[in-house]
Short mmCIF file of C-alpha atoms and ligand atoms in Angstrom, two decimals:
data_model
loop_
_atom_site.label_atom_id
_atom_site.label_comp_id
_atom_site.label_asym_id
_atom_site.label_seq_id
_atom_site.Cartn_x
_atom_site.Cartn_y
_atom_site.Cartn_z
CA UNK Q 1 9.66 13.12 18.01
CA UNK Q 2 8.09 13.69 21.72
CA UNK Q 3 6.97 10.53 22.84
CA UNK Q 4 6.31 8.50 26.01
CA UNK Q 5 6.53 5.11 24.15
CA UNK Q 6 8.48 3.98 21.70
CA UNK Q 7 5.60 2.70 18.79
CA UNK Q 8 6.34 -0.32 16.08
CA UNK Q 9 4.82 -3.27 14.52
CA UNK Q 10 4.25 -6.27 16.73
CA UNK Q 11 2.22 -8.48 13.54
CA UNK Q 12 1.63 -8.34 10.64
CA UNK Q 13 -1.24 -11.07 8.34
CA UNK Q 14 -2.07 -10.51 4.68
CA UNK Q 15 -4.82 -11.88 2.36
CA UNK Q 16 -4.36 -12.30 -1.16
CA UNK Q 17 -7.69 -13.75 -3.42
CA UNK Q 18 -6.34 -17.15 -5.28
CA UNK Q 19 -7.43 -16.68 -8.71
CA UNK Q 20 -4.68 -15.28 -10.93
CA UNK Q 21 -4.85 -13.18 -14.04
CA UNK Q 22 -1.36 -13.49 -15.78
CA UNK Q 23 0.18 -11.12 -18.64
CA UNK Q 24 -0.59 -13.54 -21.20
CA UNK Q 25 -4.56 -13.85 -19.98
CA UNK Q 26 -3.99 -10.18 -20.70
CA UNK Q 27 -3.12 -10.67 -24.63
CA UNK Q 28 -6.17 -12.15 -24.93
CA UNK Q 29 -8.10 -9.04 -23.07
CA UNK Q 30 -6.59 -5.95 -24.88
CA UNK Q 31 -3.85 -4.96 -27.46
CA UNK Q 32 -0.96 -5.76 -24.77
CA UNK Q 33 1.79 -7.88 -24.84
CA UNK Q 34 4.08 -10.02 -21.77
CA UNK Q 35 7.27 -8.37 -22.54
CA UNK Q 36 5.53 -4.58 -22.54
CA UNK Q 37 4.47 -5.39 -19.31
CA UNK Q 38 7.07 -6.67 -18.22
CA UNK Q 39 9.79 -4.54 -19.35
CA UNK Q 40 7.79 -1.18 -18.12
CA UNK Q 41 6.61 -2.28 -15.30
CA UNK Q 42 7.97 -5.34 -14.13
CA UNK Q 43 4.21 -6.95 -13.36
CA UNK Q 44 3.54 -10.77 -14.41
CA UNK Q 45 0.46 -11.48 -12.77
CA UNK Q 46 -2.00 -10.05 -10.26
CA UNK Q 47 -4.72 -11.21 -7.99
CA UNK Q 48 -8.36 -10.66 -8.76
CA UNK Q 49 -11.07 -11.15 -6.34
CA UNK Q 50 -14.56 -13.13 -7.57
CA UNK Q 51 -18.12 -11.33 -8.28
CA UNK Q 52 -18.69 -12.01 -3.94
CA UNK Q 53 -15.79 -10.72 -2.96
CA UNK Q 54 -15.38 -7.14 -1.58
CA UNK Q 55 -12.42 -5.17 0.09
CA UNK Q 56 -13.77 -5.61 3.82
CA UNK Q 57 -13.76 -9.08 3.28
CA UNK Q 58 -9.43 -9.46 2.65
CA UNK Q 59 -9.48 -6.60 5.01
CA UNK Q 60 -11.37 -8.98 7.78
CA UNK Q 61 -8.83 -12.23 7.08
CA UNK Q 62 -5.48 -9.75 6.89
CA UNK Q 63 -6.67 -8.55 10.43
CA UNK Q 64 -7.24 -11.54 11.99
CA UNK Q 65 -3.41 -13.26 10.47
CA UNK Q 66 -1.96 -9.83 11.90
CA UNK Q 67 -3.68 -10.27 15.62
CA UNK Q 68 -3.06 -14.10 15.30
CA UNK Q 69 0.99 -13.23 14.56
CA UNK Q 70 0.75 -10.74 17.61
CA UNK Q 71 -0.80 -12.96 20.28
CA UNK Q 72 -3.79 -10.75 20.81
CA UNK Q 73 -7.66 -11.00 20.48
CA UNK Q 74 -9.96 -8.63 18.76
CA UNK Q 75 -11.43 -7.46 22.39
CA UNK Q 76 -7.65 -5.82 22.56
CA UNK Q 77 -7.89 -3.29 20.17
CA UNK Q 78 -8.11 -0.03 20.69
CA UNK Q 79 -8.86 1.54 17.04
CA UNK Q 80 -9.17 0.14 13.85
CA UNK Q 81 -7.44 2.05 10.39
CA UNK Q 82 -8.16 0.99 7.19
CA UNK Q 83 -6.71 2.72 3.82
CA UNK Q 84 -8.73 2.16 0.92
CA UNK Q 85 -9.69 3.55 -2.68
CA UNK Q 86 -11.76 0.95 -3.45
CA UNK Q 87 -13.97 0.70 0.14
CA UNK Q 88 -17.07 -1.79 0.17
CA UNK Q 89 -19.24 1.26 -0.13
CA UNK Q 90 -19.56 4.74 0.47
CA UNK Q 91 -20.46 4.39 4.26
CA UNK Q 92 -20.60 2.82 6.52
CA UNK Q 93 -16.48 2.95 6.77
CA UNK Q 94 -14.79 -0.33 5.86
CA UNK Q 95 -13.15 0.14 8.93
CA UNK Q 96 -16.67 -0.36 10.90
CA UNK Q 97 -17.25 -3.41 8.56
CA UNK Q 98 -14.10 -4.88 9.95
CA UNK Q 99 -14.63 -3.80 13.60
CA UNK Q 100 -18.11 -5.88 13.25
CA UNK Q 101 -16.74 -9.09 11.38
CA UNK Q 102 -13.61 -9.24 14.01
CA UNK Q 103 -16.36 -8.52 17.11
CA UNK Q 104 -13.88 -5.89 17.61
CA UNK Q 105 -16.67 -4.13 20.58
CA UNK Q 106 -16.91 -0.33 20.31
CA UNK Q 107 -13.38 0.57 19.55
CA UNK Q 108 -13.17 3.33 16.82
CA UNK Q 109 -12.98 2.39 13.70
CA UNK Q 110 -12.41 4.74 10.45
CA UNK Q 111 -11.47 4.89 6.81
CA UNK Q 112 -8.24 6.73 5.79
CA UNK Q 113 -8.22 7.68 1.94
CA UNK Q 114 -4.79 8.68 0.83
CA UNK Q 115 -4.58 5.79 -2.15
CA UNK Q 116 -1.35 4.02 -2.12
CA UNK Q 117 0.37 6.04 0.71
CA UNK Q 118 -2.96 5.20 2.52
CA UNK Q 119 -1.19 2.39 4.65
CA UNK Q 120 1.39 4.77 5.78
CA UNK Q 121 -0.29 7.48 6.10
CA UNK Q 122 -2.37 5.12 8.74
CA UNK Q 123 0.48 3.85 10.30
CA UNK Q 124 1.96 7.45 11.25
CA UNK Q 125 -1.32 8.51 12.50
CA UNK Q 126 -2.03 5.39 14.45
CA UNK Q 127 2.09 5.40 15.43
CA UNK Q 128 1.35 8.94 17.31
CA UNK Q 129 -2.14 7.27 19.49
CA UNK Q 130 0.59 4.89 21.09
CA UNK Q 131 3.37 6.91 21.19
CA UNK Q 132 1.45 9.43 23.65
CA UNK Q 133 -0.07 6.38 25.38
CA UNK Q 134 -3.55 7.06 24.38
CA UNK Q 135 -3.98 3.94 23.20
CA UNK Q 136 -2.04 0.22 23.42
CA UNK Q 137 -2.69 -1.89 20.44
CA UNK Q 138 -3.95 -0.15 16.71
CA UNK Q 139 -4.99 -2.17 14.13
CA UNK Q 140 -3.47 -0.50 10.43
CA UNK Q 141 -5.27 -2.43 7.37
CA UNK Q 142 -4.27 -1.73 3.78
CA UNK Q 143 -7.14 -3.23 1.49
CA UNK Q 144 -8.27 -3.06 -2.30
CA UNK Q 145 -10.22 -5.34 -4.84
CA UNK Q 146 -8.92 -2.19 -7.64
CA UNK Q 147 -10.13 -4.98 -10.03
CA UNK Q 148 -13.87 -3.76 -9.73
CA UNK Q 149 -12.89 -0.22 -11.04
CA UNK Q 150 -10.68 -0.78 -13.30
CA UNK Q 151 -11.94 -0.96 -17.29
CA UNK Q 152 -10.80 -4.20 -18.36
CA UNK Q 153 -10.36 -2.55 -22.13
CA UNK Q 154 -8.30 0.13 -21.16
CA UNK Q 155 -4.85 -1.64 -21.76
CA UNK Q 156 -3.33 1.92 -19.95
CA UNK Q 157 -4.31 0.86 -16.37
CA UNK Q 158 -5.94 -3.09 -16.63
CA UNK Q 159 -2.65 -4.30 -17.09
CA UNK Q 160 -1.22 -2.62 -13.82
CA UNK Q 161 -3.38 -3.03 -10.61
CA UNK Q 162 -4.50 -6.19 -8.48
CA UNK Q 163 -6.08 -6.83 -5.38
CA UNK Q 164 -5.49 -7.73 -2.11
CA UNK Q 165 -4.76 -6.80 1.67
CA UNK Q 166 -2.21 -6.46 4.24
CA UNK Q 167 -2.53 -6.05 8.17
CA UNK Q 168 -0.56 -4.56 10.95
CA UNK Q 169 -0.93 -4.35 14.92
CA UNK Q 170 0.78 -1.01 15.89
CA UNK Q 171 1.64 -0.98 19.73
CA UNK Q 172 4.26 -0.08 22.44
CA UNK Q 173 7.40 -1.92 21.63
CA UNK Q 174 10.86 -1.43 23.59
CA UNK Q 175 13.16 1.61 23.52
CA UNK Q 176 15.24 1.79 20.35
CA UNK Q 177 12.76 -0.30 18.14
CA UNK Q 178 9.83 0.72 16.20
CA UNK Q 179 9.01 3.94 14.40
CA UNK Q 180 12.31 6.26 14.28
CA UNK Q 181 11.10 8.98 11.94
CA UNK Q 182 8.48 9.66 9.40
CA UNK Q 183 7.39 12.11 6.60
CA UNK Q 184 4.40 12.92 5.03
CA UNK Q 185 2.75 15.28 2.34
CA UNK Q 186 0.67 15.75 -0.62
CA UNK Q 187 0.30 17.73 -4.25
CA UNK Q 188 -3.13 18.43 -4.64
CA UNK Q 189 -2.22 20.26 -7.86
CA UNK Q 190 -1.66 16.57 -9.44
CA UNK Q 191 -4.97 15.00 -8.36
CA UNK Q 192 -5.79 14.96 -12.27
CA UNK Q 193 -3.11 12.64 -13.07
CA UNK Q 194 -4.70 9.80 -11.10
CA UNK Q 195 -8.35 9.49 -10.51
CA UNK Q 196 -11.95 8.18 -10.40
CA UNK Q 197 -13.59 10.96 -11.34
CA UNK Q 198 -17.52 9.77 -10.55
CA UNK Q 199 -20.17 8.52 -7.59
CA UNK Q 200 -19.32 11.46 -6.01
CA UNK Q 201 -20.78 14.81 -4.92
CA UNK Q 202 -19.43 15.98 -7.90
CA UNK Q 203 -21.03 14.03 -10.35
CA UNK Q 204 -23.16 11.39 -8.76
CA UNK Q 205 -24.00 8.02 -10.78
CA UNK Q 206 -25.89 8.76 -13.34
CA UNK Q 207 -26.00 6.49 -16.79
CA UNK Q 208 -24.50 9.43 -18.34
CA UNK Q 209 -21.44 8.84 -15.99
CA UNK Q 210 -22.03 5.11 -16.33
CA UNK Q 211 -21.76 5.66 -19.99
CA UNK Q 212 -18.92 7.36 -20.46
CA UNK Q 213 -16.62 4.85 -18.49
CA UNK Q 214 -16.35 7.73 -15.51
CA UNK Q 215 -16.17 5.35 -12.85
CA UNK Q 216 -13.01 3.81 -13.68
CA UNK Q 217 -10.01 4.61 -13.05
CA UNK Q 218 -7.91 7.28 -15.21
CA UNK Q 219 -4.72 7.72 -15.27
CA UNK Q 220 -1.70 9.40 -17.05
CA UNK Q 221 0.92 6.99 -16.36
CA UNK Q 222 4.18 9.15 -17.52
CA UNK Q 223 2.95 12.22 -15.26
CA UNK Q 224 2.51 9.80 -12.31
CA UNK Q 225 5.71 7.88 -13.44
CA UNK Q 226 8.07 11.74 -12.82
CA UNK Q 227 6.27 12.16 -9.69
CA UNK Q 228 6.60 8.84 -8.56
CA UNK Q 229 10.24 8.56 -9.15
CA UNK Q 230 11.15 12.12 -7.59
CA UNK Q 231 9.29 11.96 -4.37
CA UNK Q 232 10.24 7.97 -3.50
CA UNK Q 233 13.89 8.97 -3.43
CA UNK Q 234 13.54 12.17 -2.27
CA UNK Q 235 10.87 10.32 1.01
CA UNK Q 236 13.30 8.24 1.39
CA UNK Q 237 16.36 10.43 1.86
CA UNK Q 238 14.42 12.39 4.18
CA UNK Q 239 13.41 9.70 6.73
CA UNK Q 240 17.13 8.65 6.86
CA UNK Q 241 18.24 12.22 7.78
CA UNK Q 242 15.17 12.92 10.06
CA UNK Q 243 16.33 9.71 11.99
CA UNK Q 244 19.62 10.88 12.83
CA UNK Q 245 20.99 8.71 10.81
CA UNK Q 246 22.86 7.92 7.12
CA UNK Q 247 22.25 5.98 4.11
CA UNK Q 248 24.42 2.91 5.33
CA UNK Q 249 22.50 2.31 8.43
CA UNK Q 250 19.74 1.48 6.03
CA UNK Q 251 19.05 -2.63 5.64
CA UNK Q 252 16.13 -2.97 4.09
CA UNK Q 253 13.53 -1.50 1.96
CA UNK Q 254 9.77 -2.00 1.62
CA UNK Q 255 8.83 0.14 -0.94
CA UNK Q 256 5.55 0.62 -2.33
CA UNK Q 257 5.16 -1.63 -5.71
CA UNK Q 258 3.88 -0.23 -8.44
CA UNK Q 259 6.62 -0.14 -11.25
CA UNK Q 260 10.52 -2.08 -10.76
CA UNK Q 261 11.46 0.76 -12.46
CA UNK Q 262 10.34 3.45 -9.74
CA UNK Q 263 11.78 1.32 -6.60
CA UNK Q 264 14.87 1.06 -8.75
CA UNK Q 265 15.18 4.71 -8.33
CA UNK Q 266 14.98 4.45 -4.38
CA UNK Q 267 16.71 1.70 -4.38
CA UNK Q 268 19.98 3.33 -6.18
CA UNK Q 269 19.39 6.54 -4.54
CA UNK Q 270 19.65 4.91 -0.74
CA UNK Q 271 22.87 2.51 -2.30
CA UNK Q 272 21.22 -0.77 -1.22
CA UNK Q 273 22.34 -3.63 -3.25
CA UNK Q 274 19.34 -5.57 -5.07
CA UNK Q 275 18.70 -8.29 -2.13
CA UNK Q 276 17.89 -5.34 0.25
CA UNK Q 277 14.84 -4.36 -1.35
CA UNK Q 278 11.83 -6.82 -0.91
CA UNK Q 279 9.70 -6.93 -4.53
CA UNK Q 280 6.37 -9.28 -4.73
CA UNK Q 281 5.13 -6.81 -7.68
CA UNK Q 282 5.77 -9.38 -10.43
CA UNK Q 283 2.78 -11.71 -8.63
CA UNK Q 284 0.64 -8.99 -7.07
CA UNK Q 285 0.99 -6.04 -9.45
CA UNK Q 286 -0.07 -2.51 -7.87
CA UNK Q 287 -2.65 -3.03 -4.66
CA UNK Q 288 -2.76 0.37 -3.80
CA UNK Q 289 -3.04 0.63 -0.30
CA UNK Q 290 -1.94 -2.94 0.57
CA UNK Q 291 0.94 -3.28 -1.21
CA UNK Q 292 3.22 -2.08 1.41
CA UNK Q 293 1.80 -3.96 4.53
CA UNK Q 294 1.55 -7.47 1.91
CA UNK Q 295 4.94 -6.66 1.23
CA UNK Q 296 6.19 -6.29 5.04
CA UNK Q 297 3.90 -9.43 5.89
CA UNK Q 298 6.21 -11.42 3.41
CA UNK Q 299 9.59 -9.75 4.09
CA UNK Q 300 8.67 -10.85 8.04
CA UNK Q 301 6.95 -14.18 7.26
CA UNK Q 302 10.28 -15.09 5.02
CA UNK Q 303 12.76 -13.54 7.41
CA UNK Q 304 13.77 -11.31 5.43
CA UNK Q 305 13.94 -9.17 7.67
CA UNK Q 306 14.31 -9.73 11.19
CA UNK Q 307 14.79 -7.95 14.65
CA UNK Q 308 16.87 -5.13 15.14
CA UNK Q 309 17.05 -4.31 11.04
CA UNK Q 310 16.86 -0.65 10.07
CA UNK Q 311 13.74 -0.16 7.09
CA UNK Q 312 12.69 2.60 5.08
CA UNK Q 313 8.83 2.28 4.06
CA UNK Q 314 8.18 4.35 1.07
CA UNK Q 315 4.90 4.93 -0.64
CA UNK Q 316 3.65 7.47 -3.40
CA UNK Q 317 -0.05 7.56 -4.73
CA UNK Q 318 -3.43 9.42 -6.27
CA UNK Q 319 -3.94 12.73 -4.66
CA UNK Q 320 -0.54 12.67 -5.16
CA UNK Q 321 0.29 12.28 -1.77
CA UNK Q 322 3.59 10.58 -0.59
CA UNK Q 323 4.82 9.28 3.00
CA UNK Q 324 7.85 7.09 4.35
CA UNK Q 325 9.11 6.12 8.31
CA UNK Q 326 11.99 4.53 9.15
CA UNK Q 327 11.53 1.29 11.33
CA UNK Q 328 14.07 -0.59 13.48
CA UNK Q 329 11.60 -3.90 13.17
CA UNK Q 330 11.40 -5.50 16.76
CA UNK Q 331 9.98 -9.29 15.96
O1 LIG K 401 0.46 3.70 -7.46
C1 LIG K 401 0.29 4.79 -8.31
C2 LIG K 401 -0.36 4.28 -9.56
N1 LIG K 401 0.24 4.58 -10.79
C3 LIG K 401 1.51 4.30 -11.17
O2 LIG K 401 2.31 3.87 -10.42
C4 LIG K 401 1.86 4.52 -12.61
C5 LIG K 401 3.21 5.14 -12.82
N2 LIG K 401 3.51 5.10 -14.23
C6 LIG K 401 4.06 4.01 -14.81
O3 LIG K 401 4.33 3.03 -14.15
C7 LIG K 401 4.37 4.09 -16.28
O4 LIG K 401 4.23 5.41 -16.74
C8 LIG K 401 3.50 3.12 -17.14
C9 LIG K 401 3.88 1.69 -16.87
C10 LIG K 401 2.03 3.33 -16.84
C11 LIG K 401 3.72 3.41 -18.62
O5 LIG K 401 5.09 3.28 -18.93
P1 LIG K 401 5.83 4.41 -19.79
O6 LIG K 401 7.20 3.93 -20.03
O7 LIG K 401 5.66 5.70 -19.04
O8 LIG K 401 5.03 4.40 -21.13
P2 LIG K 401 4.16 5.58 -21.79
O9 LIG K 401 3.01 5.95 -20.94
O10 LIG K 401 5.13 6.66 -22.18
O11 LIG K 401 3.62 4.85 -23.09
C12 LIG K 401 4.48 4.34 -24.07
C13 LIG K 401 3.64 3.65 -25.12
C14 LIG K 401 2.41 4.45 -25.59
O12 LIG K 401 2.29 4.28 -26.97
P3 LIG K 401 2.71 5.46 -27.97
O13 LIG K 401 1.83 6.61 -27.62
O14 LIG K 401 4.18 5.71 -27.69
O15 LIG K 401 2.46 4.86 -29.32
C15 LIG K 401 1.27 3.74 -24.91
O16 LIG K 401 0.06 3.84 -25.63
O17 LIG K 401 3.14 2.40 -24.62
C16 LIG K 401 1.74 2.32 -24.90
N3 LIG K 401 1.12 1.49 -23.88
C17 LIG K 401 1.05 0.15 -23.98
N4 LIG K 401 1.49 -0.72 -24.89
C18 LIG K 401 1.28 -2.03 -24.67
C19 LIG K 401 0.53 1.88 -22.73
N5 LIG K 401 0.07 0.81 -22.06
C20 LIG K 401 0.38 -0.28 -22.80
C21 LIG K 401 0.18 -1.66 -22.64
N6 LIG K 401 0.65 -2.49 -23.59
N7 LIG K 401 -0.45 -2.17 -21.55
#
């Protein structure tokens, strides 16, 4: 990579809403069962935000944990990310919703939309600002109340997502920490497998649309499931080699968490014994976007990580689009 700085993660904050929806509360919802969901997918409960709630408002509290953990104020950010599906509304960006609640003055601020890589995706982008010393501190926000487009009678996806959001401060950190290598890419060709297909210039709201359930989300879960399962070890692999550097350098993976079954398949595939692999999906389900910085906000919070550990971050998602970096964490 050409660089003048070295870029990582200096804090991290996460916000998850407190009322809980658990596998059994499910039973009662649609023709599901605990040990289905839990022997697919590994899920027993998720977070679901109230009617008030929307996604700039976890964004806004994830944010301010992440600046608080990195000793800065809002007036020293440069440029503010945030990776949704699931944004407040169609504009103005999340992103400028945050910038306004933190009193973040005038620094950019703009929505990325790559669905569950969307985090990474932001951090790579926001990674290459500080790495050419355009700008000093970037705030990265994963964010998603999924629970307001989901159909709650659809036992397909209901049973899988949950909401929540997770925060990172991206800034120059010493030589031989922070980002090492990263990868990136998409399928457009798969799109179909994972989507909301209305409210859109496509096909606007209309009660037709509203009618015929079109703006929830779809999904074919066993298309999704191949994909997933492919490009997570085959990410993963990649950052490893593109770093110079081989499997058993590796101490830690954050994976994205959608199914145990899918970060099992990383997880084998990179050799890391079960403790080396930080998993909150059993109490979060999927969050999209924030599941990967919730799930590096815990892993540092708990020490599960700490300075000077190599980590692969992995993420696949709706578009399909897939991206993964390997870290040497500096905190
Ligand atoms: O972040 C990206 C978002 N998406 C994903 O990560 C999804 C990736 N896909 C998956 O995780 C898995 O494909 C699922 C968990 C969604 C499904 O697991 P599966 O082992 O691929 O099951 P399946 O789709 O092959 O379905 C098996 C059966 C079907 O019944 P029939 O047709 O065999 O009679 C489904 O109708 O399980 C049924 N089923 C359920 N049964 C009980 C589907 N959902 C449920 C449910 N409870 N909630």
């Amino acid at each position: 990579m050409n660089k003048l700085y070295n870029a990582g993660i200096i804090g991290t904050g996460s916000c998850l809403p407190p009322n809980i929806i658990t596998n059994k509360d499910l039973e009662k919802m649609v023709d599901t069962s605990d040990e289905w969901i839990v022997s697919r997918t590994g899920i027993r409960e998720r977070r679901v935000v109230d009617e008030d709630t929307a996604t700039s408002d976890l964004a806004t509290v994830a944010a301010r944990r992440a600046l608080d953990d990195a000793g800065l104020e809002p007036s020293d950010i440069d440029m503010i990310i945030v990776a949704t599906v699931t944004p407040d509304m169609n504009f103005p960006s999340t992103a400028c919703l945050v910038q306004s609640n933190l009193g973040a003055d005038h620094c950019p601020a703009f929505d990325l939309e790559a669905a569950c890589s969307g985090f990474l995706y932001g951090f790579i982008v926001a990674s290459q600002f500080i790495m050419t010393g355009v700008h000093k501190n970037i705030l990265v926000i994963g964010a998603e109340c999924l629970s307001k487009f989901l159909n709650w009678k659809d036992r397909n996806t209901c049973v899988l997502f949950g909401d929540g959001a997770g925060a990172a401060v991206v800034s120059r950190v010493e030589e031989g920490y922070g980002i090492l290598s990263h990868c990136m890419g998409a399928d457009g060709e798969g799109g179909k497998h994972l989507l909301l297909e209305a409210g859109g210039s496509r096909k606007p709201a209309s009660l037709e649309t509203v009618k015929n359930g079109l703006h929830y989300v779809q999904m074919e879960g066993s298309e999704v499931f191949k994909f997933a399962v492919r490009i997570m070890a085959k990410a993963s692999e990649q950052v490893v080699e593109l770093a110079g550097l081989t499997k058993k350098d590796v101490d830690f993976l954050v994976p994205h968490q959608a199914n145990i079954r899918i970060i099992e398949g990383a997880r084998k595939r990179l050799n890391l014994p079960e403790e080396k692999v930080y998993v909150n999906l059993d109490r979060y389900g999927n969050m999209s976007a924030a599941s990967v910085p919730v799930a590096l906000d815990e892993a540092s919070r708990t020490k599960a990580i700490k300075k000077g550990d190599r980590l692969v971050l992995v993420a696949f998602g709706g578009g399909l689009t897939w991206a993964a970096c390997m870290l040497r964490w500096c905190k």
